[in-house]
PDB file of C-alpha atoms in Angstrom:
ATOM      1  CA  ARG A   1      93.480 110.437  82.142  1.00 68.00           C
ATOM      2  CA  GLN A   2      93.671 108.007  85.086  1.00 69.00           C
ATOM      3  CA  TYR A   3      96.037 105.041  84.856  1.00 68.00           C
ATOM      4  CA  VAL A   4      96.365 104.072  88.500  1.00 68.00           C
ATOM      5  CA  PHE A   5      94.245 101.035  89.462  1.00 72.00           C
ATOM      6  CA  ASN A   6      93.298 100.216  85.865  1.00 79.00           C
ATOM      7  CA  LEU A   7      94.496  97.051  84.114  1.00 79.00           C
ATOM      8  CA  PHE A   8      95.897  96.922  80.619  1.00 77.00           C
ATOM      9  CA  SER A   9      97.915  94.627  78.404  1.00 77.00           C
ATOM     10  CA  HIS A  10     101.636  95.093  77.974  1.00 73.00           C
ATOM     11  CA  ASN A  11     102.454  97.632  75.310  1.00 74.00           C
ATOM     12  CA  SER A  12     103.828  95.011  72.945  1.00 80.00           C
ATOM     13  CA  ASP A  13     102.934  93.152  69.804  1.00 82.00           C
ATOM     14  CA  ILE A  14     100.260  90.457  69.873  1.00 87.00           C
ATOM     15  CA  TYR A  15     101.301  87.290  68.065  1.00 85.00           C
ATOM     16  CA  ALA A  16      98.570  86.412  65.565  1.00 84.00           C
ATOM     17  CA  ASP A  17      99.259  82.660  65.629  1.00 89.00           C
ATOM     18  CA  ASN A  18      98.744  82.227  69.401  1.00 88.00           C
ATOM     19  CA  GLY A  19      97.211  85.461  70.736  1.00 87.00           C
ATOM     20  CA  TYR A  20      99.937  86.040  73.323  1.00 90.00           C
ATOM     21  CA  ASN A  21     101.557  89.420  73.824  1.00 89.00           C
ATOM     22  CA  GLU A  22     105.361  89.580  73.819  1.00 89.00           C
ATOM     23  CA  GLU A  23     105.707  89.333  77.631  1.00 88.00           C
ATOM     24  CA  GLU A  24     103.391  86.315  77.804  1.00 90.00           C
ATOM     25  CA  TRP A  25     105.292  84.507  75.054  1.00 91.00           C
ATOM     26  CA  LYS A  26     108.615  85.201  76.782  1.00 91.00           C
ATOM     27  CA  MET A  27     107.207  83.710  80.003  1.00 89.00           C
ATOM     28  CA  VAL A  28     106.151  80.541  78.158  1.00 91.00           C
ATOM     29  CA  GLN A  29     109.541  80.123  76.475  1.00 93.00           C
ATOM     30  CA  GLU A  30     111.647  81.039  79.533  1.00 93.00           C
ATOM     31  CA  THR A  31     109.761  78.584  81.755  1.00 91.00           C
ATOM     32  CA  LYS A  32     110.513  75.748  79.344  1.00 93.00           C
ATOM     33  CA  LYS A  33     114.179  76.806  79.227  1.00 95.00           C
ATOM     34  CA  ILE A  34     114.587  77.203  83.022  1.00 92.00           C
ATOM     35  CA  PHE A  35     113.030  73.808  83.747  1.00 90.00           C
ATOM     36  CA  GLY A  36     114.789  72.150  80.823  1.00 94.00           C
ATOM     37  CA  GLU A  37     111.427  70.728  79.776  1.00 92.00           C
ATOM     38  CA  PRO A  38     110.499  71.720  76.221  1.00 93.00           C
ATOM     39  CA  ASP A  39     107.208  69.804  76.481  1.00 91.00           C
ATOM     40  CA  ILE A  40     105.956  71.415  79.726  1.00 90.00           C
ATOM     41  CA  ASN A  41     102.544  73.046  79.237  1.00 89.00           C
ATOM     42  CA  VAL A  42     102.582  76.721  80.163  1.00 89.00           C
ATOM     43  CA  THR A  43      99.803  79.265  79.862  1.00 88.00           C
ATOM     44  CA  ALA A  44     100.649  82.883  80.668  1.00 88.00           C
ATOM     45  CA  THR A  45      98.655  86.053  81.198  1.00 86.00           C
ATOM     46  CA  CYS A  46     100.679  89.242  81.640  1.00 85.00           C
ATOM     47  CA  ILE A  47      98.940  92.519  82.364  1.00 83.00           C
ATOM     48  CA  ARG A  48     100.099  95.824  83.753  1.00 80.00           C
ATOM     49  CA  VAL A  49      98.593  96.932  87.045  1.00 78.00           C
ATOM     50  CA  PRO A  50      99.699 100.508  87.696  1.00 76.00           C
ATOM     51  CA  VAL A  51      99.685 100.740  91.483  1.00 75.00           C
ATOM     52  CA  LEU A  52     101.851 102.803  93.780  1.00 76.00           C
ATOM     53  CA  ARG A  53     104.152 100.097  95.216  1.00 77.00           C
ATOM     54  CA  ALA A  54     103.845  96.471  94.216  1.00 73.00           C
ATOM     55  CA  HIS A  55     105.015  93.597  92.078  1.00 70.00           C
ATOM     56  CA  CYS A  56     103.115  90.340  91.914  1.00 71.00           C
ATOM     57  CA  GLU A  57     103.070  87.025  90.142  1.00 74.00           C
ATOM     58  CA  SER A  58     100.322  84.443  90.334  1.00 76.00           C
ATOM     59  CA  ILE A  59     101.144  80.851  89.462  1.00 77.00           C
ATOM     60  CA  ASN A  60      98.678  77.989  89.034  1.00 81.00           C
ATOM     61  CA  VAL A  61     100.090  74.470  88.890  1.00 81.00           C
ATOM     62  CA  THR A  62      98.427  71.251  87.812  1.00 84.00           C
ATOM     63  CA  LEU A  63     100.085  68.171  89.319  1.00 86.00           C
ATOM     64  CA  LYS A  64      99.946  64.487  88.404  1.00 87.00           C
ATOM     65  CA  ASN A  65      99.334  63.481  92.039  1.00 93.00           C
ATOM     66  CA  GLU A  66      97.228  65.116  94.733  1.00 94.00           C
ATOM     67  CA  LEU A  67      99.072  67.489  97.081  1.00 94.00           C
ATOM     68  CA  ASP A  68      97.369  69.118 100.061  1.00 93.00           C
ATOM     69  CA  GLU A  69      97.927  72.758 100.951  1.00 93.00           C
ATOM     70  CA  GLY A  70      99.965  72.025 104.087  1.00 95.00           C
ATOM     71  CA  GLU A  71     102.451  69.830 102.225  1.00 94.00           C
ATOM     72  CA  ALA A  72     102.717  72.362  99.382  1.00 91.00           C
ATOM     73  CA  ARG A  73     103.464  75.164 101.864  1.00 93.00           C
ATOM     74  CA  LYS A  74     106.102  73.005 103.555  1.00 95.00           C
ATOM     75  CA  ILE A  75     107.816  72.262 100.225  1.00 92.00           C
ATOM     76  CA  LEU A  76     107.766  75.921  99.201  1.00 90.00           C
ATOM     77  CA  ALA A  77     109.013  77.096 102.603  1.00 93.00           C
ATOM     78  CA  ASN A  78     112.091  74.912 102.174  1.00 93.00           C
ATOM     79  CA  ALA A  79     112.671  75.759  98.509  1.00 90.00           C
ATOM     80  CA  LYS A  80     115.767  77.844  97.824  1.00 87.00           C
ATOM     81  CA  GLY A  81     114.909  81.257  96.386  1.00 82.00           C
ATOM     82  CA  VAL A  82     111.206  81.106  97.197  1.00 79.00           C
TER      83      VAL A  82
END
């Protein structure tokens, strides 16, 4: 049976009240904790991608004010740990 290059959900429980798997729910809760913002809106999708060598995270952000790509790249380039 081939696993490589197929996508599948984490092998964890699915929470009936919100539909998240365990990894997704942890991401929602940890983001709120790290930012110290219990009211921040977070939506997470966590899937396993069995490839030979990789790790990836995709983040989409909705901002109150417009921010062009160049300014966003400049901010991220100067951000510690990014």
